[in-house]
Coordinates of C-alpha atoms and ligand atoms in Angstrom, one line a residue:
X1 CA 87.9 -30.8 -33.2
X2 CA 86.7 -27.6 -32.6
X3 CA 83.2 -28.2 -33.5
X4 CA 83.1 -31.1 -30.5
X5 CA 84.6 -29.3 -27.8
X6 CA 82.4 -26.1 -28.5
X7 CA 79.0 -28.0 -27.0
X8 CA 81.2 -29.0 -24.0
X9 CA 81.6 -25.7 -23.2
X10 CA 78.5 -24.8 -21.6
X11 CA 78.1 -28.3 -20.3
X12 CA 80.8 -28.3 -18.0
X13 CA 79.9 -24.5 -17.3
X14 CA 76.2 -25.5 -16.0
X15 CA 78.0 -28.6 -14.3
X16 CA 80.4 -26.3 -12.3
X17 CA 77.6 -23.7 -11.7
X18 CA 75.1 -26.8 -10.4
X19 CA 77.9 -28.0 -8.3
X20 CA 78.2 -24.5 -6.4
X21 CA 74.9 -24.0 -6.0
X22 CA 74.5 -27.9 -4.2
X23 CA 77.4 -26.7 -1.7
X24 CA 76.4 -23.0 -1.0
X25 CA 72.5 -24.0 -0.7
X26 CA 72.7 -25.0 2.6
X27 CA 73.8 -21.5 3.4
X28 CA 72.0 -19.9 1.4
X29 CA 68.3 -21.0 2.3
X30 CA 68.7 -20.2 6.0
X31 CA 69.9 -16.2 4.7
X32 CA 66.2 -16.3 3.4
X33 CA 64.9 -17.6 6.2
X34 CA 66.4 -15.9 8.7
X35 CA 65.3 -12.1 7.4
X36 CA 63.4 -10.6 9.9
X37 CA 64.8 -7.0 10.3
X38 CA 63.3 -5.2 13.0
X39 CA 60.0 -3.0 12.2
X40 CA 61.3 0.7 11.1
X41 CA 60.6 3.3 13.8
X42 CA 58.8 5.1 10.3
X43 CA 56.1 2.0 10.2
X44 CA 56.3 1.9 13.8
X45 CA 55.0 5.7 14.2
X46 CA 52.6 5.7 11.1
X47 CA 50.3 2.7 12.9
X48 CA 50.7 4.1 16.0
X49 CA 49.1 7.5 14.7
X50 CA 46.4 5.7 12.6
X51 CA 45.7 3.0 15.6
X52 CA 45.3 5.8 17.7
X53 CA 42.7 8.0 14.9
X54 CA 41.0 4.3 15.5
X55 CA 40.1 4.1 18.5
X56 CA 39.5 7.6 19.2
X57 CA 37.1 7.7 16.6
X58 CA 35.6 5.0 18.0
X59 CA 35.5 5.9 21.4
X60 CA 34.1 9.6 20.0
X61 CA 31.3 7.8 17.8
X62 CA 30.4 5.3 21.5
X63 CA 30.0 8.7 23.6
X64 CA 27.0 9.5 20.9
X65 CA 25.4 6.6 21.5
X66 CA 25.4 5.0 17.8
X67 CA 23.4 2.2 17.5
X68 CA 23.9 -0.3 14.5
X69 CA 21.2 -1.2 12.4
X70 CA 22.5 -3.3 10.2
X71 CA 25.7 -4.2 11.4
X72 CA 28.6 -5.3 8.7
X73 CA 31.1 -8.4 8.8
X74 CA 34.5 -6.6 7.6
X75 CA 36.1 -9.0 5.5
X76 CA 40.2 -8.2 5.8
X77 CA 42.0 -10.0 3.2
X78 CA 45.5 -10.2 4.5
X79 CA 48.1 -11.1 1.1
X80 CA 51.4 -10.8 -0.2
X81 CA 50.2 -12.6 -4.0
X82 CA 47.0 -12.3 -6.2
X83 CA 44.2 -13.3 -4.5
X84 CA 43.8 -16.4 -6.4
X85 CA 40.0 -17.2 -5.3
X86 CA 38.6 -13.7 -5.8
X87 CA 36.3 -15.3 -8.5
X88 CA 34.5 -17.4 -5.7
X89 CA 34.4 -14.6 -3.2
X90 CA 32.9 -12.5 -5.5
X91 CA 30.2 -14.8 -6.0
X92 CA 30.1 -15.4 -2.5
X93 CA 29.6 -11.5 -1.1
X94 CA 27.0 -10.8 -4.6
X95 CA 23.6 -8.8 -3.7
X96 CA 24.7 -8.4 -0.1
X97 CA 26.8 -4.9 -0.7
X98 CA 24.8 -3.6 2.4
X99 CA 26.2 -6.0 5.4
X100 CA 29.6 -6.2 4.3
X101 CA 33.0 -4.5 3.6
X102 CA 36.4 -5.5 2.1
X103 CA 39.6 -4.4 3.0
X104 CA 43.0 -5.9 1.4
X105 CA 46.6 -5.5 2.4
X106 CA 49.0 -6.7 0.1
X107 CA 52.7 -6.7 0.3
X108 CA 53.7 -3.3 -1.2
X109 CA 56.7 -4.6 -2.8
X110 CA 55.2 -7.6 -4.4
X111 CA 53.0 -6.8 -8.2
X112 CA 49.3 -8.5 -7.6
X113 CA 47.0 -8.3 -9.9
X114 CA 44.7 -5.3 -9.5
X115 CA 41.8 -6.4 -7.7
X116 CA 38.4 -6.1 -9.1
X117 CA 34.6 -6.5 -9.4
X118 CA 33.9 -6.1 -5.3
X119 CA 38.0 -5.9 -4.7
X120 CA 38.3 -3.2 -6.8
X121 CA 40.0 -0.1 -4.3
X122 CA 40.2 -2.0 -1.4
X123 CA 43.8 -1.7 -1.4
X124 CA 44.1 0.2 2.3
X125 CA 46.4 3.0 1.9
X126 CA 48.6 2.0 5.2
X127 CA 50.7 -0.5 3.6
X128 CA 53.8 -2.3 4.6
X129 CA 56.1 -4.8 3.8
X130 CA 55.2 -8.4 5.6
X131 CA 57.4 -11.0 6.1
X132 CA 56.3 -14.4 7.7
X133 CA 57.5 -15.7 10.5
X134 CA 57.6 -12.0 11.7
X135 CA 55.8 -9.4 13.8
X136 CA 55.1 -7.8 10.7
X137 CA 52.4 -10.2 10.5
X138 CA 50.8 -9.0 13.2
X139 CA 51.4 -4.9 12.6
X140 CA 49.3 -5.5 8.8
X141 CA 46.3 -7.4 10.5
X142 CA 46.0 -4.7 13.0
X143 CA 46.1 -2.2 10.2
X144 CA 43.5 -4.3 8.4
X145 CA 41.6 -3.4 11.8
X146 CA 42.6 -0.2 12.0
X147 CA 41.1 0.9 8.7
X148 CA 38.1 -1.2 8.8
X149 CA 36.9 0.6 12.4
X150 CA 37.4 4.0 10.7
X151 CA 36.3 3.5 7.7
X152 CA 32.5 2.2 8.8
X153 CA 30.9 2.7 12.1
X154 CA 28.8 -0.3 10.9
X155 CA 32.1 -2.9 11.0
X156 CA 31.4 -5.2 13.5
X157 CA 33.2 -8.5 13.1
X158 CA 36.7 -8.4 11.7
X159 CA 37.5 -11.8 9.3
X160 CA 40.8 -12.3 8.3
X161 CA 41.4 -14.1 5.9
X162 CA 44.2 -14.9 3.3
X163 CA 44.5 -15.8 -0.1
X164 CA 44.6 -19.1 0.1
X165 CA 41.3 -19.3 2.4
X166 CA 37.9 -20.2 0.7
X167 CA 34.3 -19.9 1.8
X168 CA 32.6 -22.9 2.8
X169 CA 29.2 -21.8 3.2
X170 CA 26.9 -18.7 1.7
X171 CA 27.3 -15.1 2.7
X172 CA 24.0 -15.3 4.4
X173 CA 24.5 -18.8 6.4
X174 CA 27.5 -16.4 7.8
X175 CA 25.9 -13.5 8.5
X176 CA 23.5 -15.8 10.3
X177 CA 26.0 -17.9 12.1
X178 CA 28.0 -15.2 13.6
X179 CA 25.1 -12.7 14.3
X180 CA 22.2 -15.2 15.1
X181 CA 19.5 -13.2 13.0
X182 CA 17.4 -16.3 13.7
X183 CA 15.8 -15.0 16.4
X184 CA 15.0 -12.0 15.4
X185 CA 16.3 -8.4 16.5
X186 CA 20.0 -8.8 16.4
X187 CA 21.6 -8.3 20.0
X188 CA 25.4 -7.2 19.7
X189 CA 26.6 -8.8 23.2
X190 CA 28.8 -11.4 21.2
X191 CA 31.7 -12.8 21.3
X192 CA 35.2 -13.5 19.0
X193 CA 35.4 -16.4 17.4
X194 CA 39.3 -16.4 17.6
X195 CA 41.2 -20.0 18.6
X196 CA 43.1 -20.1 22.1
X197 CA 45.2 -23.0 23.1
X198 CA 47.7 -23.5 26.1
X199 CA 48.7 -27.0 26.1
X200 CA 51.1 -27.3 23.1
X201 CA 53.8 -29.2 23.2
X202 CA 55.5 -26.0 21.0
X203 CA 54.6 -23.3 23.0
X204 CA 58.3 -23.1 25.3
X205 CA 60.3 -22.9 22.1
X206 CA 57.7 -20.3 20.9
X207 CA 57.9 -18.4 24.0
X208 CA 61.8 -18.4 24.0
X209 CA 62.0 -17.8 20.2
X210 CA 63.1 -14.1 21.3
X211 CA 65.7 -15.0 24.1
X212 CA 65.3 -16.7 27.6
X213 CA 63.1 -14.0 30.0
X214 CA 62.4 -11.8 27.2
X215 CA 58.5 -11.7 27.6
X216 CA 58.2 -10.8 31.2
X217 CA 57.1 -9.4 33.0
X218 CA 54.1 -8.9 30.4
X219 CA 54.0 -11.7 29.2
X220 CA 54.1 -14.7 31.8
X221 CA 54.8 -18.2 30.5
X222 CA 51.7 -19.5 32.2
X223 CA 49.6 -16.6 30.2
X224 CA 51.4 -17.4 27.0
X225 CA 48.9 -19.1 23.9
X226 CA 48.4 -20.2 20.6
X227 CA 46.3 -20.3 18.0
X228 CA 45.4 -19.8 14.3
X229 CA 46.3 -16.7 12.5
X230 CA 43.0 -16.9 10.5
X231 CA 40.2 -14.9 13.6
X232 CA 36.7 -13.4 13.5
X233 CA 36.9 -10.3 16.1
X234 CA 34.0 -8.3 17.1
X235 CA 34.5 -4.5 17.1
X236 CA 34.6 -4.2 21.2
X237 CA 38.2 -6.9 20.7
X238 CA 39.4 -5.4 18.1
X239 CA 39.8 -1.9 20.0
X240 CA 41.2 -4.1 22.5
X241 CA 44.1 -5.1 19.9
X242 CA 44.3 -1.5 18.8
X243 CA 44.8 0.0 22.0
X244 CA 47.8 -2.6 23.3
X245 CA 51.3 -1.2 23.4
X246 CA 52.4 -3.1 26.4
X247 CA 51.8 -7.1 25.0
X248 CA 53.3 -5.3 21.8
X249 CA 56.6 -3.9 23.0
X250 CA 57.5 -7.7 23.6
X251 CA 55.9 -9.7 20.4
X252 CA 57.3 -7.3 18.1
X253 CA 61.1 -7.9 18.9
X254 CA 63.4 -10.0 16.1
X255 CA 63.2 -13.9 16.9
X256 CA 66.7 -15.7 17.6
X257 CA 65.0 -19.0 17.2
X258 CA 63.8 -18.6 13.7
X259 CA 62.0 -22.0 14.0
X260 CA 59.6 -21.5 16.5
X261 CA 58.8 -18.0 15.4
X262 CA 55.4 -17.3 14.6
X263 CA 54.5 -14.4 16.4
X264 CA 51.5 -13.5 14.3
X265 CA 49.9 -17.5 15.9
X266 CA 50.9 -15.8 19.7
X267 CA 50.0 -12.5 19.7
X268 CA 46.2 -12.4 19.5
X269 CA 45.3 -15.3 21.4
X270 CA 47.4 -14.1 24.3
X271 CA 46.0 -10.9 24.3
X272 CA 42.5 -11.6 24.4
X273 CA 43.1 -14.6 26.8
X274 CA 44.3 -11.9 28.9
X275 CA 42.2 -9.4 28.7
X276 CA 38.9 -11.0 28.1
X277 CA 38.9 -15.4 27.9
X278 CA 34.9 -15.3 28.8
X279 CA 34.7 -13.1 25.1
X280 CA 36.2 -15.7 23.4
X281 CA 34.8 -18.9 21.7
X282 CA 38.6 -20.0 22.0
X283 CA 38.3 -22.1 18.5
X284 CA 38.7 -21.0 15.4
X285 CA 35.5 -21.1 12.3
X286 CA 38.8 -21.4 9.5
X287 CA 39.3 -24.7 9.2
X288 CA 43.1 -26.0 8.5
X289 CA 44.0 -29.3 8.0
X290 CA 47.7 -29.6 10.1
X291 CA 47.8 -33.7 9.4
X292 CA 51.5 -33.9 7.8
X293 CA 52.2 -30.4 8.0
X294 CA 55.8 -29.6 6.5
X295 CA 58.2 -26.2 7.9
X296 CA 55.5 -24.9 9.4
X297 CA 52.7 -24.7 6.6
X298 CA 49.0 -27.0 7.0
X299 CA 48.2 -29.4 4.4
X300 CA 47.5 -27.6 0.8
X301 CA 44.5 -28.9 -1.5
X302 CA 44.9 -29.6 -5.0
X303 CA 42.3 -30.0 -7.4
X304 CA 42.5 -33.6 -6.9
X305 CA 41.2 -33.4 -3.7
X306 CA 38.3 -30.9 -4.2
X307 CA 35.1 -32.6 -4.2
X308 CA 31.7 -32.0 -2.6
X309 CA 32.5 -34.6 -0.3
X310 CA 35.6 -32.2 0.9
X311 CA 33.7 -29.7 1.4
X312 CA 31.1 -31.2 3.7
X313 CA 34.1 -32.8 5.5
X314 CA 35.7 -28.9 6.3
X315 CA 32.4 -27.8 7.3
X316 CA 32.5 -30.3 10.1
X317 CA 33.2 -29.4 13.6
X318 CA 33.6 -30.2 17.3
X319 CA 31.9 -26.9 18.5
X320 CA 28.2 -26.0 17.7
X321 CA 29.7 -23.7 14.8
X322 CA 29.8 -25.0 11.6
X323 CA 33.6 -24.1 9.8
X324 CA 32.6 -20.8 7.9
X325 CA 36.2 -20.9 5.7
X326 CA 38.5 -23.1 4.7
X327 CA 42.4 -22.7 3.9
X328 CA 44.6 -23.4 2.1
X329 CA 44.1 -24.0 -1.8
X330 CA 46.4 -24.3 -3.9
X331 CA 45.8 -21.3 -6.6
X332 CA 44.5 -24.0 -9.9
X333 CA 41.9 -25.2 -7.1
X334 CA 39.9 -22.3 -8.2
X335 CA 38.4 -24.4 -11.4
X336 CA 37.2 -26.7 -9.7
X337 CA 35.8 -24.8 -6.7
X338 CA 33.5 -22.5 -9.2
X339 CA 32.3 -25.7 -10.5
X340 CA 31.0 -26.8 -6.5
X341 CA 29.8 -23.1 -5.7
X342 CA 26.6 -23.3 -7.1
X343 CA 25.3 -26.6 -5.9
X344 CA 27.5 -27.4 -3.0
X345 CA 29.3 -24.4 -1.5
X346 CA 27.0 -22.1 -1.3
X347 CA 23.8 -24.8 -1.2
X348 CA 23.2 -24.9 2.5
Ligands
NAG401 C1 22.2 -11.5 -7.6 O1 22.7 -10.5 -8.4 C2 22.8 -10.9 -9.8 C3 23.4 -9.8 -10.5 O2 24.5 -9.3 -9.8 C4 21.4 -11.3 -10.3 O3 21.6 -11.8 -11.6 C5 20.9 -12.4 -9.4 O4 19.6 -12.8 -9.8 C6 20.9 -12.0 -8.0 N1 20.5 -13.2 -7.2 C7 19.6 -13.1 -6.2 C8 19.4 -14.4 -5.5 O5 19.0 -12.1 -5.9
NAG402 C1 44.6 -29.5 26.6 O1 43.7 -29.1 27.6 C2 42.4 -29.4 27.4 C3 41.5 -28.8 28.5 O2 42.3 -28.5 29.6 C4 42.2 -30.9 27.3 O3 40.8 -31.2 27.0 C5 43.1 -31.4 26.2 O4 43.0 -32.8 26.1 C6 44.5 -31.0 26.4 N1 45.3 -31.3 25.2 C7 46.5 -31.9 25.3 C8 47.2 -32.1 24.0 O5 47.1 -32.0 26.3
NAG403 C1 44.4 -33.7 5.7 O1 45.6 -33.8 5.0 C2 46.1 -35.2 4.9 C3 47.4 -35.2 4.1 O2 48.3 -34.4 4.8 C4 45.0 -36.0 4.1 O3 45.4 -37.3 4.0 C5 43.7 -35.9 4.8 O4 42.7 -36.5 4.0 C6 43.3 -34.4 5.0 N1 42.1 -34.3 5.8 C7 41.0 -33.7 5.4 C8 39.8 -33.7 6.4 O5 40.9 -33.2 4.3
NAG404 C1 36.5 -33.8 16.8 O1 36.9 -34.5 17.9 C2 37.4 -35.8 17.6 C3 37.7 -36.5 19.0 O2 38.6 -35.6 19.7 C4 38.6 -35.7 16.7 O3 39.0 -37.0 16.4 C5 38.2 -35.0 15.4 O4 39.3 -34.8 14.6 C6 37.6 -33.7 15.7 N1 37.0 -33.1 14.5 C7 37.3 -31.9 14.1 C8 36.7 -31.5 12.9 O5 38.1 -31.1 14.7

């Protein structure tokens, strides 16, 4: 008798518990979901002073007349997890420590590996939490910029990219696409290769995510955009980013609608639509594959997928850019992307 009923114990226990968590999950998810705390006044104030050392600096350094020589593609690695390809992009950035930087922000509360080979103390010392779906998005991008501008007068496009982005193409065919060495001298009169869209079916729920008449007057529904997180800024746009309060003050308030919020997809495209369309290529050179797109996130590969014939399909485009990155990869894609570096990735 008692030896039966002892296994039933725990069996009706893990019942019980599984039939409590199947009527509470419904109200727990959202609780998850819905945490987007407002930014603390202490972030708030600590980008605003290094922002500001930003573009002072830079402004100080553009009064001397600084020409670049050999201007640098600042790679900004934007993560809140390992970055699972580092492998590939160390092979990618090898024997070309002279045109590039990196610069990581990771989610201060969240463990990641220690980055290292060319990752190793890239960790910017500005560091806050992120949480997605949330204006704290944007606040660790501009930080990304922030620290790149001071840290290397030579910093002139700013790439950010994520953890789950992969190069499609060599370090040099990118140095070549975005600064046109082709033809010789390099000219710095270029523009930001950052995508801007207007016509979206999405874009009044996103605009109302905060509250009806929220956004105005600085932000106009009619000057409201969209586009990928994932840009390539040059150093004269990035400033521009750097130096916004006003566009700001609006993006960075909580969402009510938590799903249409995605300030971080709003925020730069509307700026720079604003303040300078002509200086934008208005697509994107991170190609994301939204075809059956679930809660918000694109497609994800997994190994399965990755072939060389994948990759020459990414690198595809409708603009007379080639697709310089890819995203997102499933983490155990990294095997099999190693594997295609060599002879496809960065063959070209
Ligand atoms: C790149 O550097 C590695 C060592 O880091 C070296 O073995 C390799 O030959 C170099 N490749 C080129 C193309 O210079
Ligand atoms: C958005 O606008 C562009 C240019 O005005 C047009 O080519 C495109 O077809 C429009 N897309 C949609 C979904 O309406
Ligand atoms: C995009 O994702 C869908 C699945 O959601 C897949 O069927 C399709 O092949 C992908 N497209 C490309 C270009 O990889
Ligand atoms: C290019 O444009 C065509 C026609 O609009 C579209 O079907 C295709 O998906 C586009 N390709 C890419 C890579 O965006």
């Amino acid at each position: 008798m008692f030896s039966t009923s002892t296994p039933l114990i725990p069996t009706i226990a893990l019942l019980i518990s599984l039939i409590i968590i199947l009527l509470f999950a419904p109200s727990f998810l959202p609780i998850t979901h819905r945490k987007s705390p407002p930014i603390p006044l202490a972030d708030e104030l600590d980008d605003l002073s290094l922002f500001t050392r930003a573009t002072r600096r830079a402004a100080a350094k553009s009064r001397l007349g600084t020409t670049n020589q050999n201007p640098k593609i600042a790679f900004l690695f934007l993560t809140n997890t390992d970055l699972y390809f580092s492998p590939l992009w160390q092979l990618f950035f090898n024997n070309h420590s002279d045109l590039y930087n990196i610069y990581i922000h990771a989610d201060p509360t969240v463990q990641i590996a220690p980055p290292s080979g060319v990752f190793e103390g890239r960790v910017i010392g500005n560091l806050h939490r992120t949480y997605r779906g949330t204006a704290t998005l944007i606040s660790a991008a501009r930080r990304l910029l922030a620290t790149a501008i001071l840290d290397d007068s030579s910093n002139f496009y700013f790439a950010l990219i994520s953890q789950q982005c992969i190069p499609l193409h060599s370090f040099k065919y990118v140095y070549n696409a975005l600064f046109g060495t082709d033809s010789g001298s390099i000219v710095l009169d270029k523009i930001s290769f950052i995508e801007i869209k207007s016509n979206e079916s999405i874009l009044w729920d996103r605009y109302n995510a905060r509250g009806k008449r929220v956004m105005v007057p600085e932000v106009p529904f009619e000057k409201f955009r969209v586009g990928s997180q994932f840009f390539i800024l040059t150093r004269r746009h990035s400033l521009m980013v750097l130096r916004d309060q006003r566009l700001w003050k609006k993006f960075k308030i909580p969402c009510i609608n938590v799903h249409s919020c995605y300030p971080e997809e709003h925020y730069f495209p509307t700026l720079l639509s604003m303040l300078d369309p002509k200086g934008c290529s208005s697509y994107t050179l991170t190609r994301v594959n939204w075809t059956g797109s679930v809660n918000g996130h694109p497609h994800t590969y997994y190994p399965s997928e990755v072939s060389a014939q994948l990759i020459y399909t990414l690198r595809e485009s409708n603009s007379s850019h080639s697709y310089l990155f890819a995203r997102k990869f499933s983490p155990d894609c990294l095997k099999p992307l190693l594997d295609l570096s060599e002879e496809v990735i960065f063959k070209d």
